[in-house]
Short mmCIF file of N, CA and C and ligand atoms in Angstrom, two decimals:
data_model
loop_
_atom_site.label_atom_id
_atom_site.label_comp_id
_atom_site.label_asym_id
_atom_site.label_seq_id
_atom_site.Cartn_x
_atom_site.Cartn_y
_atom_site.Cartn_z
N UNK L 1 100.98 94.36 117.76
CA UNK L 1 102.60 94.70 117.90
C UNK L 1 102.92 95.28 119.34
N UNK L 2 101.76 96.12 119.91
CA UNK L 2 101.99 96.78 121.49
C UNK L 2 101.73 95.36 122.34
N UNK L 3 102.91 95.15 123.46
CA UNK L 3 102.40 93.94 124.14
C UNK L 3 102.32 94.36 125.61
N UNK L 4 102.47 96.08 126.00
CA UNK L 4 102.10 96.60 127.19
C UNK L 4 103.35 96.61 128.22
N UNK L 5 104.47 95.81 127.52
CA UNK L 5 105.59 95.61 128.42
C UNK L 5 106.69 95.44 127.78
N UNK L 6 108.01 95.94 128.07
CA UNK L 6 108.96 95.86 127.39
C UNK L 6 109.31 96.80 125.97
N UNK L 7 109.83 96.44 125.11
CA UNK L 7 110.20 97.56 123.83
C UNK L 7 109.23 97.15 122.81
N UNK L 8 108.84 98.30 121.99
CA UNK L 8 108.01 97.94 120.91
C UNK L 8 108.77 98.94 119.82
N UNK L 9 108.49 98.23 118.67
CA UNK L 9 109.15 99.26 117.58
C UNK L 9 107.97 99.45 116.76
N UNK L 10 107.38 100.24 116.39
CA UNK L 10 106.63 100.83 115.50
C UNK L 10 106.93 102.15 114.22
N UNK L 11 106.40 101.89 113.25
CA UNK L 11 106.35 103.05 112.13
C UNK L 11 104.93 103.76 112.40
N UNK L 12 105.18 105.07 112.77
CA UNK L 12 103.78 105.69 112.67
C UNK L 12 104.25 107.42 113.16
N UNK L 13 103.36 108.13 113.38
CA UNK L 13 103.32 109.63 113.51
C UNK L 13 103.06 109.64 115.06
N UNK L 14 104.03 110.15 115.63
CA UNK L 14 103.97 109.85 116.90
C UNK L 14 102.93 110.72 117.86
N UNK L 15 102.63 111.68 117.00
CA UNK L 15 101.12 112.22 117.60
C UNK L 15 100.09 111.63 117.69
N UNK L 16 100.06 110.67 117.20
CA UNK L 16 98.83 109.80 117.05
C UNK L 16 98.69 108.41 117.93
N UNK L 17 99.97 108.55 118.88
CA UNK L 17 100.27 107.41 119.72
C UNK L 17 99.25 107.15 121.00
N UNK L 18 98.52 106.31 121.48
CA UNK L 18 97.87 106.42 122.63
C UNK L 18 98.72 105.50 123.89
N UNK L 19 99.25 106.53 124.43
CA UNK L 19 100.70 106.14 125.41
C UNK L 19 100.39 107.21 126.52
N UNK L 20 101.12 106.98 127.76
CA UNK L 20 100.70 108.11 128.84
C UNK L 20 101.52 109.45 128.55
N UNK L 21 103.21 109.11 127.66
CA UNK L 21 103.87 110.13 127.48
C UNK L 21 104.54 110.16 125.88
N UNK L 22 104.56 111.22 125.03
CA UNK L 22 105.50 111.00 124.32
C UNK L 22 106.49 112.10 124.21
N UNK L 23 107.86 111.79 123.66
CA UNK L 23 108.84 112.57 124.10
C UNK L 23 109.11 113.36 122.67
N UNK L 24 109.64 114.67 122.96
CA UNK L 24 109.61 115.46 121.90
C UNK L 24 111.22 115.90 121.58
N UNK L 25 111.81 115.93 120.36
CA UNK L 25 113.13 116.26 120.15
C UNK L 25 113.16 117.48 120.27
N UNK L 26 113.41 118.32 121.17
CA UNK L 26 113.35 119.58 121.38
C UNK L 26 114.66 120.32 120.96
N UNK L 27 114.44 121.77 121.18
CA UNK L 27 115.95 122.68 120.85
C UNK L 27 115.86 123.25 122.50
N UNK L 28 117.43 123.59 122.79
CA UNK L 28 117.46 123.76 124.21
C UNK L 28 116.95 125.38 124.56
N UNK L 29 116.24 125.99 123.65
CA UNK L 29 115.57 127.39 123.87
C UNK L 29 114.10 126.98 124.15
N UNK L 30 113.60 125.59 123.88
CA UNK L 30 112.38 125.26 124.07
C UNK L 30 111.53 126.23 123.01
N UNK L 31 112.01 126.72 121.96
CA UNK L 31 111.12 127.51 121.11
C UNK L 31 110.62 126.43 119.92
N UNK L 32 109.26 126.12 119.69
CA UNK L 32 108.86 125.01 118.83
C UNK L 32 109.55 125.31 117.37
N UNK L 33 109.88 124.10 117.01
CA UNK L 33 110.49 124.23 115.36
C UNK L 33 109.66 123.25 114.59
N UNK L 34 110.81 122.88 113.81
CA UNK L 34 110.34 121.68 112.93
C UNK L 34 110.48 120.60 113.28
N UNK L 35 110.21 119.66 112.23
CA UNK L 35 110.48 118.18 112.31
C UNK L 35 108.99 117.63 113.64
N UNK L 36 109.86 116.59 114.08
CA UNK L 36 109.03 116.28 115.26
C UNK L 36 108.38 116.97 116.32
N UNK L 37 108.98 118.11 116.39
CA UNK L 37 109.04 119.17 117.43
C UNK L 37 107.83 119.60 116.94
N UNK L 38 107.66 120.22 115.50
CA UNK L 38 106.64 120.90 114.70
C UNK L 38 105.31 120.16 114.86
N UNK L 39 105.67 118.98 114.61
CA UNK L 39 104.26 117.79 114.18
C UNK L 39 103.49 117.88 115.89
N UNK L 40 104.46 118.02 116.76
CA UNK L 40 103.74 117.81 118.35
C UNK L 40 102.94 118.82 118.77
N UNK L 41 103.80 120.23 118.42
CA UNK L 41 103.22 121.18 118.86
C UNK L 41 101.81 121.34 118.13
N UNK L 42 101.73 121.12 116.68
CA UNK L 42 100.74 121.47 115.68
C UNK L 42 99.59 120.27 116.61
N UNK L 43 99.75 119.21 116.90
CA UNK L 43 98.73 118.50 117.27
C UNK L 43 98.28 118.89 118.52
N UNK L 44 99.18 119.32 119.34
CA UNK L 44 98.92 119.75 121.19
C UNK L 44 98.04 120.61 120.99
N UNK L 45 98.44 121.82 119.80
CA UNK L 45 97.70 122.82 120.04
C UNK L 45 98.47 123.95 120.65
N UNK L 46 98.28 125.18 120.63
CA UNK L 46 99.10 126.68 121.06
C UNK L 46 99.26 126.70 122.25
N UNK L 47 98.54 126.09 123.48
CA UNK L 47 99.33 125.82 125.09
C UNK L 47 100.13 125.23 124.84
N UNK L 48 101.05 124.07 123.98
CA UNK L 48 101.99 123.67 124.39
C UNK L 48 103.38 124.56 124.30
N UNK L 49 103.20 125.18 123.07
CA UNK L 49 104.28 126.34 122.84
C UNK L 49 104.52 127.15 124.26
N UNK L 50 103.37 127.83 124.81
CA UNK L 50 103.54 128.43 125.99
C UNK L 50 103.70 127.64 127.28
N UNK L 51 103.65 126.53 127.43
CA UNK L 51 103.98 125.65 128.25
C UNK L 51 105.46 125.56 128.24
N UNK L 52 106.27 125.23 126.78
CA UNK L 52 107.39 125.09 126.68
C UNK L 52 107.93 126.73 126.79
N UNK L 53 107.74 127.48 126.48
CA UNK L 53 108.47 128.86 126.52
C UNK L 53 108.63 129.38 128.02
N UNK L 54 107.37 128.93 128.80
CA UNK L 54 107.40 128.96 130.25
C UNK L 54 108.45 128.59 131.00
N UNK L 55 108.81 127.30 130.57
CA UNK L 55 109.98 126.51 131.07
C UNK L 55 111.33 127.35 130.58
N UNK L 56 111.30 127.77 129.12
CA UNK L 56 112.56 128.55 128.89
C UNK L 56 113.49 127.82 128.30
N UNK L 57 114.03 126.89 128.95
CA UNK L 57 115.64 126.29 128.53
C UNK L 57 115.64 124.71 129.08
N UNK L 58 116.27 124.08 128.23
CA UNK L 58 116.77 122.67 128.50
C UNK L 58 117.92 122.42 127.85
N UNK L 59 118.88 122.10 128.75
CA UNK L 59 120.35 121.80 128.39
C UNK L 59 120.30 120.74 127.70
N UNK L 60 121.46 120.42 126.73
CA UNK L 60 121.49 119.29 125.97
C UNK L 60 121.73 118.34 126.87
N UNK L 61 121.19 117.02 126.46
CA UNK L 61 120.62 115.54 127.69
C UNK L 61 119.78 115.74 128.34
N UNK L 62 119.42 116.99 128.71
CA UNK L 62 118.39 116.85 129.81
C UNK L 62 117.07 116.50 129.28
N UNK L 63 115.93 116.89 130.35
CA UNK L 63 114.65 116.71 129.87
C UNK L 63 113.52 117.30 131.02
N UNK L 64 112.80 117.98 130.12
CA UNK L 64 111.52 118.73 131.12
C UNK L 64 110.19 118.17 130.68
N UNK L 65 109.37 118.35 131.42
CA UNK L 65 107.73 117.83 131.01
C UNK L 65 106.56 119.00 131.33
N UNK L 66 105.88 118.63 130.14
CA UNK L 66 104.50 119.65 130.11
C UNK L 66 103.36 118.74 129.98
N UNK L 67 101.89 119.29 130.08
CA UNK L 67 101.36 118.63 129.76
C UNK L 67 101.08 117.93 128.39
N UNK L 68 100.02 117.18 127.95
CA UNK L 68 99.90 116.76 126.48
C UNK L 68 99.18 117.90 125.59
N UNK L 69 98.19 118.34 126.43
CA UNK L 69 96.82 119.18 125.86
C UNK L 69 96.40 118.29 124.82
N UNK L 70 96.34 118.71 123.51
CA UNK L 70 95.40 118.10 122.88
C UNK L 70 95.51 116.49 122.50
N UNK L 71 96.86 116.30 122.80
CA UNK L 71 97.50 115.14 122.23
C UNK L 71 96.56 113.87 123.46
N UNK L 72 96.40 112.67 122.57
CA UNK L 72 96.14 111.68 123.48
C UNK L 72 96.73 111.51 124.62
N UNK L 73 98.24 111.54 124.74
CA UNK L 73 99.21 111.30 125.66
C UNK L 73 98.99 112.37 126.60
N UNK L 74 99.05 111.89 127.93
CA UNK L 74 98.81 113.14 129.21
C UNK L 74 99.79 114.29 129.14
N UNK L 75 101.21 113.47 128.99
CA UNK L 75 102.65 114.62 129.12
C UNK L 75 103.42 114.47 127.69
N UNK L 76 103.99 115.28 127.67
CA UNK L 76 104.93 115.64 126.48
C UNK L 76 106.44 115.55 127.28
N UNK L 77 107.43 114.77 127.31
CA UNK L 77 108.77 115.13 127.87
C UNK L 77 109.45 115.55 126.57
N UNK L 78 110.20 116.74 127.22
CA UNK L 78 110.90 117.19 125.85
C UNK L 78 112.54 117.11 126.10
N UNK L 79 113.21 116.80 125.28
CA UNK L 79 114.65 116.44 125.61
C UNK L 79 115.47 117.22 124.48
N UNK L 80 116.83 117.19 124.78
CA UNK L 80 117.36 118.39 123.72
C UNK L 80 118.80 117.02 123.45
N UNK L 81 118.37 116.62 122.18
CA UNK L 81 119.66 115.70 121.82
C UNK L 81 120.95 116.47 121.28
N UNK L 82 122.11 116.08 121.07
CA UNK L 82 123.42 116.65 120.75
C UNK L 82 123.24 117.04 119.25
N UNK L 83 123.84 118.31 118.73
CA UNK L 83 124.08 118.17 117.30
C UNK L 83 125.20 117.73 116.88
N UNK L 84 125.10 116.82 115.83
CA UNK L 84 126.31 115.86 115.67
C UNK L 84 127.36 116.61 115.12
N UNK L 85 127.37 117.74 114.40
CA UNK L 85 128.59 118.54 113.81
C UNK L 85 129.27 119.31 115.06
N UNK L 86 128.44 119.54 116.00
CA UNK L 86 129.09 120.16 117.45
C UNK L 86 129.60 119.62 118.71
N UNK L 87 129.49 118.05 118.40
CA UNK L 87 130.19 117.27 119.17
C UNK L 87 130.88 116.36 119.05
N UNK L 88 132.02 115.97 119.98
CA UNK L 88 133.14 114.84 119.24
C UNK L 88 132.57 113.53 119.32
N UNK L 89 132.93 112.46 118.67
CA UNK L 89 132.20 111.34 118.92
C UNK L 89 131.89 110.85 120.15
N UNK L 90 132.63 110.89 121.37
CA UNK L 90 132.34 110.38 122.53
C UNK L 90 131.29 111.18 123.30
N UNK L 91 131.45 112.33 123.18
CA UNK L 91 130.35 113.24 123.91
C UNK L 91 129.16 113.03 123.05
N UNK L 92 128.73 113.00 121.94
CA UNK L 92 127.79 112.69 121.15
C UNK L 92 126.87 111.52 121.64
N UNK L 93 127.52 110.16 121.81
CA UNK L 93 126.70 109.32 122.55
C UNK L 93 126.42 109.06 123.61
N UNK L 94 127.28 109.89 124.69
CA UNK L 94 127.05 109.85 126.10
C UNK L 94 125.64 110.82 126.34
N UNK L 95 125.85 112.03 125.43
CA UNK L 95 124.73 113.12 125.77
C UNK L 95 123.24 112.54 124.95
N UNK L 96 123.27 111.74 123.94
CA UNK L 96 122.43 111.01 123.58
C UNK L 96 121.59 110.08 124.55
N UNK L 97 122.45 109.40 124.83
CA UNK L 97 122.10 108.42 126.17
C UNK L 97 121.55 109.28 127.44
N UNK L 98 121.99 110.03 127.62
CA UNK L 98 121.53 110.80 128.78
C UNK L 98 120.18 111.42 128.52
N UNK L 99 119.81 111.74 127.05
CA UNK L 99 118.23 111.85 126.53
C UNK L 99 117.68 111.16 127.07
N UNK L 100 117.91 109.81 126.73
CA UNK L 100 116.99 108.61 126.93
C UNK L 100 116.55 108.46 128.62
N UNK L 101 117.88 108.55 129.38
CA UNK L 101 118.11 108.00 130.43
C UNK L 101 117.14 109.16 131.23
N UNK L 102 117.43 110.71 131.28
CA UNK L 102 116.84 111.57 131.84
C UNK L 102 115.01 111.60 131.42
N UNK L 103 114.85 111.47 130.16
CA UNK L 103 113.53 111.15 129.91
C UNK L 103 112.88 110.10 130.48
N UNK L 104 113.19 108.92 130.55
CA UNK L 104 112.93 107.96 131.43
C UNK L 104 112.62 107.85 132.95
N UNK L 105 113.87 108.86 133.61
CA UNK L 105 113.77 109.31 135.17
C UNK L 105 112.48 109.85 135.21
N UNK L 106 112.40 111.09 134.45
CA UNK L 106 111.46 112.02 134.56
C UNK L 106 109.98 111.54 134.31
N UNK L 107 110.00 110.60 133.45
CA UNK L 107 108.56 109.57 133.03
C UNK L 107 107.92 108.94 134.43
N UNK L 108 109.14 108.39 135.17
CA UNK L 108 108.92 107.35 136.29
C UNK L 108 108.44 108.18 137.25
N UNK L 109 109.20 109.62 137.86
CA UNK L 109 108.58 110.59 138.97
C UNK L 109 107.15 110.99 138.53
N UNK L 110 106.47 110.96 137.30
CA UNK L 110 105.15 111.15 136.97
C UNK L 110 104.61 110.01 136.78
N UNK L 111 104.68 108.93 137.02
CA UNK L 111 103.88 107.90 137.05
C UNK L 111 103.66 107.53 135.42
N UNK L 112 104.38 107.56 134.56
CA UNK L 112 104.14 107.21 133.21
C UNK L 112 104.53 106.15 133.16
N UNK L 113 103.37 104.98 132.84
CA UNK L 113 103.39 103.49 132.43
C UNK L 113 104.13 103.39 131.04
N UNK L 114 103.55 104.16 130.06
CA UNK L 114 103.84 103.75 128.77
C UNK L 114 104.60 104.82 127.91
N UNK L 115 105.74 105.20 127.73
CA UNK L 115 106.41 106.34 126.64
C UNK L 115 106.70 105.90 125.32
N UNK L 116 106.73 107.04 124.43
CA UNK L 116 107.10 106.79 123.09
C UNK L 116 107.87 107.86 122.89
N UNK L 117 109.09 107.29 122.01
CA UNK L 117 110.30 107.99 121.74
C UNK L 117 110.25 108.31 120.15
N UNK L 118 110.46 109.42 119.57
CA UNK L 118 111.12 109.38 118.09
C UNK L 118 112.48 108.99 118.09
N UNK L 119 113.02 109.09 116.95
CA UNK L 119 114.58 108.60 116.76
C UNK L 119 115.32 110.37 117.17
N UNK L 120 115.39 110.50 118.27
CA UNK L 120 116.14 111.61 118.79
C UNK L 120 117.34 111.93 117.99
N UNK L 121 117.59 113.16 117.63
CA UNK L 121 118.59 113.83 116.94
C UNK L 121 119.20 113.13 115.72
N UNK L 122 118.12 112.33 115.00
CA UNK L 122 118.74 111.95 113.83
C UNK L 122 118.03 112.70 112.71
N UNK L 123 117.29 113.91 112.69
CA UNK L 123 117.04 114.36 111.72
C UNK L 123 117.81 115.57 111.34
N UNK L 124 117.32 116.80 111.75
CA UNK L 124 118.20 118.06 111.46
C UNK L 124 119.16 118.11 112.17
N UNK L 125 119.64 117.24 113.41
CA UNK L 125 120.64 117.36 114.30
C UNK L 125 121.67 116.01 113.66
N UNK L 126 121.41 115.70 112.87
CA UNK L 126 122.57 114.87 111.81
C UNK L 126 123.17 113.71 112.77
N UNK L 127 122.53 113.11 113.54
CA UNK L 127 123.33 111.96 114.34
C UNK L 127 123.09 110.72 113.61
N UNK L 128 124.02 109.82 113.02
CA UNK L 128 123.52 109.00 112.26
C UNK L 128 122.91 107.75 112.93
N UNK L 129 121.82 107.26 112.09
CA UNK L 129 120.80 106.33 112.53
C UNK L 129 121.55 105.11 113.36
N UNK L 130 122.58 104.56 112.75
CA UNK L 130 123.05 103.30 113.18
C UNK L 130 123.54 103.57 114.52
N UNK L 131 124.03 104.50 114.77
CA UNK L 131 124.65 104.90 116.30
C UNK L 131 123.59 105.07 117.12
N UNK L 132 122.59 105.96 116.83
CA UNK L 132 121.57 106.55 117.76
C UNK L 132 121.13 105.65 117.89
N UNK L 133 120.26 104.41 117.16
CA UNK L 133 119.40 103.35 117.64
C UNK L 133 120.12 102.60 118.66
N UNK L 134 121.50 102.06 118.31
CA UNK L 134 121.85 101.55 119.55
C UNK L 134 122.18 102.34 120.80
N UNK L 135 122.27 103.37 121.22
CA UNK L 135 122.09 104.31 121.98
C UNK L 135 120.93 104.12 122.48
N UNK L 136 119.91 104.34 121.93
CA UNK L 136 118.58 104.43 122.36
C UNK L 136 118.22 103.09 122.87
N UNK L 137 118.40 102.02 122.21
CA UNK L 137 117.80 100.64 122.51
C UNK L 137 118.76 100.27 124.13
N UNK L 138 120.15 100.60 123.90
CA UNK L 138 120.64 100.14 125.14
C UNK L 138 120.20 101.04 126.47
N UNK L 139 119.83 101.98 126.34
CA UNK L 139 119.30 102.87 127.58
C UNK L 139 118.24 102.47 128.06
N UNK L 140 117.36 101.88 126.87
CA UNK L 140 115.86 101.40 127.09
C UNK L 140 115.97 100.00 127.72
N UNK L 141 117.10 98.93 127.22
CA UNK L 141 117.14 97.75 128.02
C UNK L 141 117.60 97.86 129.76
N UNK L 142 118.89 98.95 129.81
CA UNK L 142 119.11 99.40 131.15
C UNK L 142 118.05 99.79 131.99
N UNK L 143 116.97 100.36 131.57
CA UNK L 143 115.72 101.19 132.40
C UNK L 143 115.06 99.87 132.64
N UNK L 144 114.90 99.03 131.63
CA UNK L 144 113.94 97.95 131.82
C UNK L 144 114.34 97.16 132.82
N UNK L 145 115.56 96.49 133.03
CA UNK L 145 116.43 95.49 133.78
C UNK L 145 116.26 96.29 135.19
N UNK L 146 116.40 97.70 135.45
CA UNK L 146 116.34 98.31 136.67
C UNK L 146 114.87 98.19 137.40
N UNK L 147 113.74 97.58 136.17
CA UNK L 147 112.38 97.36 136.90
C UNK L 147 111.65 98.62 137.29
N UNK L 148 112.21 99.87 137.10
CA UNK L 148 111.39 101.13 137.41
C UNK L 148 110.12 101.26 136.14
N UNK L 149 109.36 102.07 136.49
CA UNK L 149 108.16 102.57 135.41
C UNK L 149 109.06 103.44 134.73
N UNK L 150 108.75 103.66 133.57
CA UNK L 150 107.55 103.26 132.79
C UNK L 150 108.12 101.88 132.15
N UNK L 151 107.32 100.79 131.93
CA UNK L 151 107.72 99.56 131.86
C UNK L 151 107.52 99.26 130.23
N UNK L 152 106.67 100.04 129.48
CA UNK L 152 106.43 100.04 128.24
C UNK L 152 107.02 101.10 127.46
N UNK L 153 107.87 100.56 126.55
CA UNK L 153 108.89 101.80 125.88
C UNK L 153 108.86 101.65 124.27
N UNK L 154 107.96 102.37 123.69
CA UNK L 154 108.02 102.54 122.27
C UNK L 154 108.55 103.14 121.43
N UNK L 155 109.34 102.78 120.56
CA UNK L 155 110.25 103.39 119.71
C UNK L 155 109.40 103.65 118.13
N UNK L 156 109.24 105.05 118.34
CA UNK L 156 108.36 105.33 117.32
C UNK L 156 109.07 105.85 115.72
N UNK L 157 109.29 104.96 114.86
CA UNK L 157 110.11 105.69 113.85
C UNK L 157 109.27 106.04 112.66
N UNK L 158 109.97 106.89 111.84
CA UNK L 158 109.04 107.67 110.83
C UNK L 158 109.19 106.96 109.26
N UNK L 159 110.04 106.00 109.34
CA UNK L 159 110.33 105.27 108.11
C UNK L 159 110.47 103.85 108.47
N UNK L 160 110.45 103.04 107.27
CA UNK L 160 110.68 101.79 107.30
C UNK L 160 112.17 101.56 107.59
N UNK L 161 113.02 102.03 107.01
CA UNK L 161 114.45 102.07 107.05
C UNK L 161 114.82 102.36 108.46
N UNK L 162 114.32 103.06 109.25
CA UNK L 162 114.83 103.34 110.64
C UNK L 162 114.36 102.33 111.71
N UNK L 163 113.09 101.67 111.11
CA UNK L 163 112.29 100.83 111.95
C UNK L 163 113.46 99.50 111.84
N UNK L 164 113.78 99.21 110.58
CA UNK L 164 114.89 98.28 110.37
C UNK L 164 116.10 98.35 110.98
N UNK L 165 116.49 99.56 111.29
CA UNK L 165 117.63 99.77 111.98
C UNK L 165 117.51 99.53 113.38
N UNK L 166 116.44 100.13 114.25
CA UNK L 166 115.79 99.68 115.67
C UNK L 166 116.04 97.98 115.77
N UNK L 167 115.11 97.36 114.75
CA UNK L 167 114.87 96.06 115.16
C UNK L 167 116.19 95.82 115.27
N UNK L 168 117.29 95.75 114.19
CA UNK L 168 118.53 94.77 114.45
C UNK L 168 119.50 95.59 115.19
N UNK L 169 119.16 96.66 115.70
CA UNK L 169 119.97 97.19 117.08
C UNK L 169 119.52 96.27 118.48
N UNK L 170 117.93 96.26 118.50
CA UNK L 170 117.19 95.22 119.62
C UNK L 170 117.73 94.05 119.70
N UNK L 171 117.73 93.28 118.24
CA UNK L 171 118.12 91.74 118.33
C UNK L 171 119.54 91.89 118.74
N UNK L 172 120.53 92.69 118.27
CA UNK L 172 122.14 92.45 118.91
C UNK L 172 122.15 92.71 119.96
N UNK L 173 121.41 93.56 120.69
CA UNK L 173 121.83 93.80 122.11
C UNK L 173 121.31 92.91 122.63
N UNK L 174 120.06 92.14 122.48
CA UNK L 174 119.42 90.86 123.22
C UNK L 174 120.36 89.86 123.01
N UNK L 175 120.86 89.74 121.69
CA UNK L 175 121.66 88.40 121.45
C UNK L 175 123.18 88.70 122.66
N UNK L 176 123.53 90.01 122.74
CA UNK L 176 124.69 90.11 123.47
C UNK L 176 124.36 90.09 124.88
N UNK L 177 123.32 90.22 125.35
CA UNK L 177 122.44 90.69 126.73
C UNK L 177 122.83 89.39 127.82
P1 ADP B 201 116.16 116.20 115.59
O1 ADP B 201 116.50 118.01 115.67
O2 ADP B 201 116.53 115.81 117.05
O3 ADP B 201 117.15 115.96 114.72
P2 ADP B 201 113.93 116.02 114.21
O4 ADP B 201 112.67 116.13 114.36
O5 ADP B 201 114.73 116.50 112.80
O6 ADP B 201 114.72 115.71 115.42
O7 ADP B 201 113.98 114.54 113.60
C1 ADP B 201 114.02 113.50 114.70
C2 ADP B 201 113.47 111.97 114.16
O8 ADP B 201 111.92 112.35 113.88
C3 ADP B 201 113.60 111.98 112.68
O9 ADP B 201 113.74 110.45 112.24
C4 ADP B 201 112.29 112.44 111.77
O10 ADP B 201 111.95 111.91 110.51
C5 ADP B 201 111.28 111.68 112.64
N1 ADP B 201 110.05 112.74 112.94
C6 ADP B 201 109.66 113.82 112.26
N2 ADP B 201 108.32 114.00 112.47
C7 ADP B 201 107.91 112.68 113.12
C8 ADP B 201 106.48 112.34 113.62
N3 ADP B 201 105.49 113.07 113.35
N4 ADP B 201 106.49 111.10 114.14
C9 ADP B 201 107.71 110.43 114.57
N5 ADP B 201 108.89 110.96 114.06
C10 ADP B 201 109.07 111.82 113.30
#
């Protein structure tokens, strides 16, 4: 499934992936929480929470970077998705696209060649998967068209149903593209 270039969609626990960087769905205070954030912190060890809290804050749509500590991934990029119920429709998609764009830009600055994203914002933050996967795939294709690193983008889904949404969003974007 992994080609080393372009977009790959997998169903997996993101903490197990052997990529240069994994992305965390963090909260804006960078205090380790539940969901994918909890799983990443558990796998990385307590040093990750310390590194996050030393940074202290990340506005919605922005991204910050820490080491991966005990993870296979060398880096963790923490980005803060919008809470669906707190934003109007336009703002949600703009802010979610910013999460992907800013994470990819930060990854590029740090020489990351392969990066894995969870389905940002679609857990506790309540963003509908159908729109979220379009924002994710659109931002990834824009990035890859620009030719910058990272050249390998993995969408790490936690369910078969999420993976199916991502696959059809990718097919649709490629058909239109
Ligand atoms: P948010 O607060 O941004 O909504 P969540 O962590 O609640 O973030 O959920 C984001 C997505 O991450 C959801 O699709 C959830 O099922 C998924 N997820 C949870 N744990 C993991 C994991 N270990 N690996 C990959 N994805 C995960």
